[in-house]
Short mmCIF file of C-alpha atoms and ligand atoms in Angstrom, two decimals:
data_model
loop_
_atom_site.label_atom_id
_atom_site.label_comp_id
_atom_site.label_asym_id
_atom_site.label_seq_id
_atom_site.Cartn_x
_atom_site.Cartn_y
_atom_site.Cartn_z
CA UNK F 1470 -20.61 -11.09 3.88
CA UNK F 1471 -19.51 -7.49 5.18
CA UNK F 1472 -15.30 -6.60 5.08
CA UNK F 1473 -14.78 -7.91 8.74
CA UNK F 1474 -16.26 -10.92 8.22
CA UNK F 1475 -14.68 -12.14 5.03
CA UNK F 1476 -11.52 -11.24 6.44
CA UNK F 1477 -12.03 -14.13 8.53
CA UNK F 1478 -14.08 -15.93 6.86
CA UNK F 1479 -13.80 -15.29 2.49
CA UNK F 1480 -11.53 -18.46 2.61
CA UNK F 1481 -11.86 -21.83 3.51
CA UNK F 1482 -9.09 -23.91 3.07
CA UNK F 1483 -10.17 -26.43 0.40
CA UNK F 1484 -7.33 -28.65 0.03
CA UNK F 1485 -7.20 -31.01 2.97
CA UNK F 1486 -10.43 -32.30 5.16
CA UNK F 1487 -8.93 -32.39 9.17
CA UNK F 1488 -11.15 -29.02 9.89
CA UNK F 1489 -7.66 -27.30 10.98
CA UNK F 1490 -9.22 -23.70 10.94
CA UNK F 1491 -5.72 -22.37 10.60
CA UNK F 1492 -4.07 -22.41 7.11
CA UNK F 1493 -1.82 -25.30 7.10
CA UNK F 1494 2.06 -24.41 5.63
CA UNK F 1495 2.74 -26.53 2.98
CA UNK F 1496 6.68 -26.23 3.26
CA UNK F 1497 7.15 -28.13 0.43
CA UNK F 1498 8.73 -27.11 -2.80
CA UNK F 1499 7.65 -29.64 -5.44
CA UNK F 1500 4.49 -31.96 -5.48
CA UNK F 1501 4.71 -35.65 -6.49
CA UNK F 1502 2.36 -36.66 -9.16
CA UNK F 1503 -0.22 -39.94 -8.94
CA UNK F 1504 0.82 -40.75 -12.12
CA UNK F 1505 1.89 -40.15 -15.50
CA UNK F 1506 1.03 -37.05 -17.19
CA UNK F 1507 -0.78 -36.77 -14.26
CA UNK F 1508 -0.96 -33.74 -11.59
CA UNK F 1509 -2.42 -33.04 -8.25
CA UNK F 1510 -2.51 -29.43 -9.02
CA UNK F 1511 0.88 -28.32 -7.79
CA UNK F 1512 3.60 -29.16 -9.43
CA UNK F 1513 5.87 -26.46 -8.01
CA UNK F 1514 6.04 -24.04 -5.96
CA UNK F 1515 7.29 -20.87 -7.60
CA UNK F 1516 4.12 -21.84 -9.62
CA UNK F 1517 1.81 -22.84 -7.61
CA UNK F 1518 1.49 -23.74 -3.14
CA UNK F 1519 -1.45 -24.09 -1.42
CA UNK F 1520 -0.55 -21.90 1.37
CA UNK F 1521 -0.25 -18.99 -0.80
CA UNK F 1522 -2.69 -20.16 -3.23
CA UNK F 1523 -4.86 -19.80 0.30
CA UNK F 1524 -4.12 -16.14 0.67
CA UNK F 1525 -4.41 -14.97 -2.91
CA UNK F 1526 -8.18 -16.71 -2.40
CA UNK F 1527 -8.35 -14.11 0.60
CA UNK F 1528 -6.87 -10.99 -1.40
CA UNK F 1529 -9.02 -11.51 -4.86
CA UNK F 1530 -12.34 -11.78 -2.41
CA UNK F 1531 -11.44 -9.18 -0.37
CA UNK F 1532 -10.71 -6.55 -3.28
CA UNK F 1533 -13.48 -7.67 -5.27
CA UNK F 1534 -11.04 -9.26 -7.47
CA UNK F 1535 -11.05 -11.79 -10.85
CA UNK F 1536 -7.37 -13.22 -9.39
CA UNK F 1537 -4.87 -12.58 -6.77
CA UNK F 1538 -0.97 -12.65 -6.70
CA UNK F 1539 1.47 -12.64 -3.88
CA UNK F 1540 4.90 -12.23 -4.17
CA UNK F 1541 8.21 -11.73 -1.45
CA UNK F 1542 7.24 -7.97 -1.51
CA UNK F 1543 5.65 -4.68 -2.77
CA UNK F 1544 8.08 -4.28 -5.04
CA UNK F 1545 8.41 -7.12 -6.75
CA UNK F 1546 4.43 -7.02 -6.95
CA UNK F 1547 5.13 -4.20 -8.12
CA UNK F 1548 8.26 -4.83 -11.18
CA UNK F 1549 6.22 -7.53 -11.65
CA UNK F 1550 3.08 -4.90 -13.08
CA UNK F 1551 5.86 -3.50 -14.97
CA UNK F 1552 6.32 -5.81 -17.42
CA UNK F 1553 3.31 -5.86 -18.62
CA UNK F 1554 4.39 -2.71 -20.45
CA UNK F 1555 6.88 -2.51 -23.33
CA UNK F 1556 9.55 -0.32 -24.15
CA UNK F 1557 8.38 3.18 -26.36
CA UNK F 1558 4.92 2.96 -23.27
CA UNK F 1559 4.53 5.90 -21.47
CA UNK F 1560 3.22 5.88 -17.51
CA UNK F 1561 1.76 9.13 -15.93
CA UNK F 1562 1.95 8.57 -11.90
CA UNK F 1563 0.93 10.02 -8.92
CA UNK F 1564 4.13 12.79 -8.30
CA UNK F 1565 3.60 12.05 -4.25
CA UNK F 1566 4.37 8.60 -4.19
CA UNK F 1567 6.37 6.02 -2.34
CA UNK F 1568 9.95 6.59 -2.89
CA UNK F 1569 10.89 2.85 -3.63
CA UNK F 1570 8.08 3.67 -6.50
CA UNK F 1571 10.14 6.07 -8.21
CA UNK F 1572 13.02 4.30 -7.93
CA UNK F 1573 11.71 1.34 -9.49
CA UNK F 1574 10.25 3.87 -12.80
CA UNK F 1575 13.14 5.72 -12.47
CA UNK F 1576 15.91 3.33 -12.24
CA UNK F 1577 14.81 0.47 -13.28
CA UNK F 1578 11.67 0.79 -15.95
CA UNK F 1579 13.04 3.67 -17.60
CA UNK F 1580 16.62 1.85 -18.41
CA UNK F 1581 13.69 -0.92 -20.16
CA UNK F 1582 11.95 2.16 -22.19
CA UNK F 1583 9.38 2.36 -20.38
CA UNK F 1584 9.11 5.99 -19.61
CA UNK F 1585 6.78 7.61 -16.65
CA UNK F 1586 5.54 11.02 -16.51
CA UNK F 1587 4.14 12.62 -13.00
CA UNK F 1588 1.79 14.45 -12.51
CA UNK F 1589 -0.52 15.63 -9.07
CA UNK F 1590 -3.56 13.28 -10.03
CA UNK F 1591 -5.89 14.36 -7.66
CA UNK F 1592 -6.50 17.15 -10.51
CA UNK F 1593 -7.96 16.00 -13.65
CA UNK F 1594 -7.59 18.04 -15.71
CA UNK F 1595 -3.96 17.77 -15.22
CA UNK F 1596 -3.74 13.71 -15.69
CA UNK F 1597 -6.20 14.06 -19.02
CA UNK F 1598 -3.59 16.83 -20.48
CA UNK F 1599 -1.32 14.56 -19.60
CA UNK F 1600 -2.16 11.32 -21.43
CA UNK F 1601 -0.97 10.94 -24.86
CA UNK F 1602 -0.95 8.10 -28.28
CA UNK F 1603 1.41 6.16 -26.00
CA UNK F 1604 0.17 5.92 -22.26
CA UNK F 1605 -0.51 2.26 -21.54
CA UNK F 1606 -0.52 2.40 -17.65
CA UNK F 1607 -1.49 4.83 -14.96
CA UNK F 1608 -0.58 4.14 -11.51
CA UNK F 1609 -1.90 6.11 -8.36
CA UNK F 1610 -1.18 6.14 -5.14
CA UNK F 1611 -4.27 7.31 -3.00
CA UNK F 1612 -3.45 8.81 -0.23
CA UNK F 1613 0.01 9.58 -1.08
CA UNK F 1614 2.81 8.84 0.59
CA UNK F 1615 3.64 11.38 2.64
CA UNK F 1616 1.58 14.46 1.36
CA UNK F 1617 -1.47 12.44 1.73
CA UNK F 1618 -3.13 14.26 -1.61
CA UNK F 1619 -6.10 11.81 -3.00
CA UNK F 1620 -6.46 10.81 -6.44
CA UNK F 1621 -10.50 9.97 -7.56
CA UNK F 1622 -9.96 6.86 -8.85
CA UNK F 1623 -13.95 6.71 -10.98
CA UNK F 1624 -12.75 10.21 -12.15
CA UNK F 1625 -9.36 8.40 -13.75
CA UNK F 1626 -11.24 5.52 -15.14
CA UNK F 1627 -13.53 8.15 -16.74
CA UNK F 1628 -11.01 10.29 -18.27
CA UNK F 1629 -9.12 6.85 -20.07
CA UNK F 1630 -12.79 5.59 -21.38
CA UNK F 1631 -12.04 2.63 -23.82
CA UNK F 1632 -8.53 4.07 -24.21
CA UNK F 1633 -6.15 0.55 -23.86
CA UNK F 1634 -5.24 1.93 -20.59
CA UNK F 1635 -4.15 -0.23 -17.64
CA UNK F 1636 -5.42 2.01 -14.19
CA UNK F 1637 -3.28 0.88 -11.37
CA UNK F 1638 -3.90 1.72 -8.12
CA UNK F 1639 -1.53 0.93 -5.04
CA UNK F 1640 -4.08 0.53 -2.30
CA UNK F 1641 -1.63 0.26 0.55
CA UNK F 1642 -2.51 2.79 3.06
CA UNK F 1643 -6.48 1.95 2.68
CA UNK F 1644 -5.85 -1.69 2.51
CA UNK F 1645 -9.52 -3.40 1.32
CA UNK F 1646 -10.54 -2.76 4.28
CA UNK F 1647 -11.64 0.53 3.75
CA UNK F 1648 -11.17 0.81 -0.18
CA UNK F 1649 -12.30 -1.68 -2.95
CA UNK F 1650 -10.21 0.69 -6.53
CA UNK F 1651 -10.80 -1.91 -8.52
CA UNK F 1652 -15.46 -1.01 -8.10
CA UNK F 1653 -14.15 2.57 -8.76
CA UNK F 1654 -12.33 1.04 -11.96
CA UNK F 1655 -9.12 0.37 -11.12
CA UNK F 1656 -7.95 -2.61 -13.35
CA UNK F 1657 -5.25 -3.36 -11.10
CA UNK F 1658 -4.80 -3.17 -7.38
CA UNK F 1659 -1.41 -3.20 -5.85
CA UNK F 1660 -0.54 -3.75 -2.91
CA UNK F 1661 3.02 -3.63 0.14
CA UNK F 1662 1.31 -6.97 1.96
CA UNK F 1663 4.40 -5.64 4.17
CA UNK F 1664 2.26 -2.90 5.91
CA UNK F 1665 -2.11 -2.81 7.05
CA UNK F 1666 -2.26 -6.87 5.58
CA UNK F 1667 0.47 -8.53 8.22
CA UNK F 1668 -0.21 -5.88 10.35
CA UNK F 1669 2.94 -6.86 13.03
CA UNK F 1670 5.71 -5.66 11.37
CA UNK F 1671 7.20 -8.89 11.26
CA UNK F 1672 7.29 -9.50 7.72
CA UNK F 1673 7.16 -8.43 3.59
CA UNK F 1674 4.79 -9.62 1.34
CA UNK F 1675 3.82 -7.85 -1.95
CA UNK F 1676 -0.20 -8.29 -3.75
CA UNK F 1677 -1.12 -8.06 -6.64
CA UNK F 1678 -4.72 -8.25 -7.50
CA UNK F 1679 -6.55 -7.90 -10.58
CA UNK F 1680 -9.82 -7.40 -12.48
CA UNK F 1681 -10.01 -9.10 -15.42
CA UNK F 1682 -8.53 -12.97 -15.66
CA UNK F 1683 -6.68 -11.73 -19.24
CA UNK F 1684 -4.45 -10.01 -17.20
CA UNK F 1685 -4.79 -12.34 -14.62
CA UNK F 1686 -3.05 -15.14 -16.55
CA UNK F 1687 -0.84 -12.12 -17.94
CA UNK F 1688 0.38 -11.92 -14.46
CA UNK F 1689 0.92 -15.57 -13.06
CA UNK F 1690 2.75 -16.36 -16.51
CA UNK F 1691 5.49 -13.52 -15.14
CA UNK F 1692 5.70 -13.88 -12.05
CA UNK F 1693 6.36 -18.11 -12.43
CA UNK F 1694 8.91 -17.05 -14.85
CA UNK F 1695 10.42 -14.45 -12.42
CA UNK F 1696 10.02 -15.28 -9.51
CA UNK F 1697 9.86 -13.15 -6.91
CA UNK F 1698 6.67 -15.38 -4.99
CA UNK F 1699 5.54 -14.99 -1.52
CA UNK F 1700 6.78 -18.39 0.90
CA UNK F 1701 4.58 -20.90 2.41
CA UNK F 1702 5.58 -19.60 5.75
CA UNK F 1703 4.80 -15.42 4.88
CA UNK F 1704 1.11 -16.89 3.58
CA UNK F 1705 0.79 -18.55 6.44
CA UNK F 1706 1.65 -14.74 8.48
CA UNK F 1707 -0.06 -12.95 6.37
CA UNK F 1708 -3.69 -15.13 6.25
CA UNK F 1709 -3.24 -14.52 10.22
CA UNK F 1710 -2.99 -10.55 9.97
CA UNK F 1711 -5.26 -10.19 7.46
CA UNK F 1712 -8.14 -11.81 10.38
CA UNK F 1713 -7.74 -9.64 12.55
CA UNK F 1714 -7.34 -6.10 9.80
CA UNK F 1715 -11.08 -4.77 9.73
CA UNK F 1716 -10.16 -4.09 14.34
CA UNK F 1717 -7.06 -2.64 13.16
CA UNK F 1718 -7.87 -0.70 11.03
CA UNK F 1719 -10.68 0.58 13.31
CA UNK F 1720 -8.97 1.76 16.33
CA UNK F 1721 -5.37 3.20 14.38
CA UNK F 1722 -8.09 4.85 12.32
CA UNK F 1723 -9.41 6.47 15.93
CA UNK F 1724 -6.49 7.53 17.09
CA UNK F 1725 -4.88 9.19 14.46
CA UNK F 1726 -8.02 10.79 14.48
CA UNK F 1727 -7.46 11.83 18.18
CA UNK F 1728 -3.66 12.10 17.79
CA UNK F 1729 -4.05 14.82 14.69
CA UNK F 1730 -6.29 16.88 16.97
CA UNK F 1731 -3.89 17.22 19.07
CA UNK F 1732 -1.23 17.99 16.79
CA UNK F 1733 -2.99 21.09 15.89
CA UNK F 1734 -3.71 22.22 18.79
CA UNK F 1735 0.54 22.11 19.35
CA UNK F 1736 2.32 25.49 19.64
CA UNK F 1737 5.19 23.96 17.25
CA UNK F 1738 3.40 21.99 15.07
CA UNK F 1739 2.41 24.71 11.44
CA UNK F 1740 1.23 21.64 9.39
CA UNK F 1741 -0.89 18.40 9.76
CA UNK F 1742 -1.68 16.49 6.40
CA UNK F 1743 -4.24 13.75 7.88
CA UNK F 1744 -7.52 12.78 4.54
CA UNK F 1745 -9.60 11.63 7.98
CA UNK F 1746 -10.14 15.89 8.86
CA UNK F 1747 -12.97 17.58 7.63
CA UNK F 1748 -10.72 20.74 7.18
CA UNK F 1749 -9.08 18.33 3.82
CA UNK F 1750 -9.89 19.40 0.75
CA UNK F 1751 -10.38 15.35 -0.36
CA UNK F 1752 -12.67 14.32 2.44
CA UNK F 1753 -16.30 14.29 0.61
CA UNK F 1754 -14.49 12.55 -2.76
CA UNK F 1755 -12.44 10.23 0.34
CA UNK F 1756 -16.13 9.78 1.45
CA UNK F 1757 -17.23 8.81 -1.33
CA UNK F 1758 -14.92 6.54 -2.62
CA UNK F 1759 -13.12 5.14 0.86
CA UNK F 1760 -15.21 3.71 3.69
CA UNK F 1761 -12.02 5.25 5.87
CA UNK F 1762 -9.30 7.27 6.25
CA UNK F 1763 -6.35 5.32 7.27
CA UNK F 1764 -4.23 6.17 9.51
CA UNK F 1765 -1.44 8.11 8.30
CA UNK F 1766 -0.38 11.49 9.47
CA UNK F 1767 1.86 13.42 8.02
CA UNK F 1768 3.20 16.96 10.02
CA UNK F 1769 5.41 19.95 9.54
CA UNK F 1770 6.76 21.43 12.91
CA UNK F 1771 8.75 25.07 13.66
CA UNK F 1772 12.20 23.47 12.54
CA UNK F 1773 14.72 21.66 11.53
CA UNK F 1774 16.15 21.09 15.43
CA UNK F 1775 11.87 19.73 17.15
CA UNK F 1776 12.66 17.72 14.00
CA UNK F 1777 15.23 16.00 14.97
CA UNK F 1778 14.72 16.35 18.80
CA UNK F 1779 11.76 14.74 18.62
CA UNK F 1780 13.32 11.91 16.53
CA UNK F 1781 16.00 11.50 19.65
CA UNK F 1782 13.42 11.17 22.73
CA UNK F 1783 10.70 9.13 21.18
CA UNK F 1784 10.27 6.37 23.46
CA UNK F 1785 7.36 4.30 22.81
CA UNK F 1786 7.17 5.61 19.08
CA UNK F 1787 9.69 3.84 17.32
CA UNK F 1788 11.81 5.58 14.84
CA UNK F 1789 11.61 3.56 11.96
CA UNK F 1790 11.23 3.46 8.03
CA UNK F 1791 6.87 1.48 7.32
CA UNK F 1792 3.93 1.58 8.31
CA UNK F 1793 0.85 -0.18 9.05
CA UNK F 1794 1.75 -2.02 12.24
CA UNK F 1795 0.86 -2.84 15.91
CA UNK F 1796 3.19 -0.05 16.14
CA UNK F 1797 3.16 3.27 16.14
CA UNK F 1798 6.44 4.20 13.95
CA UNK F 1799 7.60 7.68 13.30
CA UNK F 1800 9.50 8.31 9.87
CA UNK F 1801 11.34 11.73 8.80
CA UNK F 1802 10.62 11.14 4.74
CA UNK F 1803 13.11 13.29 3.73
CA UNK F 1804 16.22 11.19 4.81
CA UNK F 1805 14.26 8.05 4.93
CA UNK F 1806 11.86 6.76 2.54
CA UNK F 1807 12.24 9.50 -0.20
CA UNK F 1808 16.26 9.83 0.45
CA UNK F 1809 16.57 9.17 -3.38
CA UNK F 1810 14.50 11.01 -4.73
CA UNK F 1811 15.31 14.77 -6.49
CA UNK F 1812 16.17 17.37 -4.20
CA UNK F 1813 13.83 19.77 -5.92
CA UNK F 1814 11.12 17.53 -6.76
CA UNK F 1815 11.11 16.81 -2.55
CA UNK F 1816 11.39 20.75 -1.94
CA UNK F 1817 8.71 21.05 -4.83
CA UNK F 1818 5.99 18.54 -3.00
CA UNK F 1819 7.26 19.54 0.51
CA UNK F 1820 9.34 16.81 2.10
CA UNK F 1821 11.55 19.34 3.63
CA UNK F 1822 13.64 18.76 7.24
CA UNK F 1823 10.40 19.59 9.38
CA UNK F 1824 8.62 16.98 7.88
CA UNK F 1825 7.68 14.15 10.13
CA UNK F 1826 5.33 11.20 9.40
CA UNK F 1827 3.67 8.87 11.58
CA UNK F 1828 1.56 6.12 10.92
CA UNK F 1829 -0.62 5.58 13.82
CA UNK F 1830 -0.33 1.77 15.79
CA UNK F 1831 -3.15 0.65 17.87
CA UNK F 1832 -1.78 0.77 21.19
CA UNK F 1833 -3.95 3.67 23.66
CA UNK F 1834 -4.10 6.57 22.41
CA UNK F 1835 -2.89 8.66 25.93
CA UNK F 1836 0.28 6.78 25.74
CA UNK F 1837 1.10 8.18 22.28
CA UNK F 1838 0.15 11.14 22.60
CA UNK F 1839 2.17 11.46 26.34
CA UNK F 1840 5.03 9.79 24.32
CA UNK F 1841 5.34 12.76 21.89
CA UNK F 1842 4.67 15.23 24.22
CA UNK F 1843 7.17 14.75 26.05
CA UNK F 1844 8.95 14.85 23.24
CA UNK F 1845 7.93 17.92 21.77
CA UNK F 1846 8.90 19.35 24.67
C1 PLP I 254 6.43 -0.05 1.73
C2 PLP I 254 5.79 0.37 0.74
C3 PLP I 254 5.51 -0.21 -0.79
C4 PLP I 254 6.43 -1.18 -0.92
O1 PLP I 254 6.02 -2.74 -0.96
P1 PLP I 254 7.65 -3.61 -0.09
O2 PLP I 254 6.78 -4.71 0.55
O3 PLP I 254 8.56 -2.37 0.82
O4 PLP I 254 8.10 -3.99 -1.05
C5 PLP I 254 4.97 0.49 -2.68
N1 PLP I 254 4.24 0.95 -1.98
C6 PLP I 254 3.83 1.83 -0.35
C7 PLP I 254 2.57 2.41 -0.52
C8 PLP I 254 4.36 1.13 0.48
O5 PLP I 254 3.90 1.84 1.36
#
């Protein structure tokens, strides 16, 4: 089954016989037992719920994992994954990362004894140099947020060799439609399902997909114990969103390329970062490890004034955090998504007041460009 077909048909609802085409919303906290010592397989919704189970199976199928677990948000999923580590363990993470991930690693995991070292994971030599006997996980985001750097997933797997190091990939930006990190050697894939998977900026969700049933079992225990699960209604919304994942990703990517080309010619734009440009340093690597480039762009303008004028003047494009929905959104990483990152780190990575990030939506690209043109006058 091709990915676009799998988005629609990979999982059929096995819990009922009505022929319903959409998955039913089992809005039930608990499930009655048929008799003493018996169970229908469903006991209590924190542990298992049929609507959530449906979307979990769908994610496992789309990512090619042994199992998937659905959480109330991407961060709830990631925080649960980090519980696989113990005090004294070290983690290596991409240095250009979603701000919330840095907050989790620095202000929660570090207190729990897990120290994270940030390296440019697009540089295999830097990753190799950072591995120590204590390294128990490597966390990469690819492409990175907001500088769009790409890490070689199979290359990092090779560096790990047979050491017991979990390779965790945040695949939010590409979605399983464009990239399947497990096939490239990842042990764990995490998603903010809030973004492309749900796709409509109307719900929060998170997913963790695992290569092996053993890690799956540990995470099931943690999920049930910590309890940050996806609700039945939100599981339904994400399932519905995924049905159109393929056409949304294709259209958004097409728009992103056209918008990038337009931005490159604009006199007030000094740099554009988009993985889908043949001149992007990781274009060839991206083609090897993904079926597409996604629709996230960042770009620098000539001054802080131009950047704030754009944010003030856009009309069709919404000045809002988040990404991956049908609407085109613009953000200012310095003051929004990366506000909690120490200034020296931000500046070293090029996240300054002149940098803007676009999550390109699926509107007519002519309308997106017209809005940008007006806002940049
Ligand atoms: C949004 C996002 C997250 C966090 O997900 P939430 O659903 O907002 O909790 C993690 N990683 C990336 C790359 C994201 O864009």
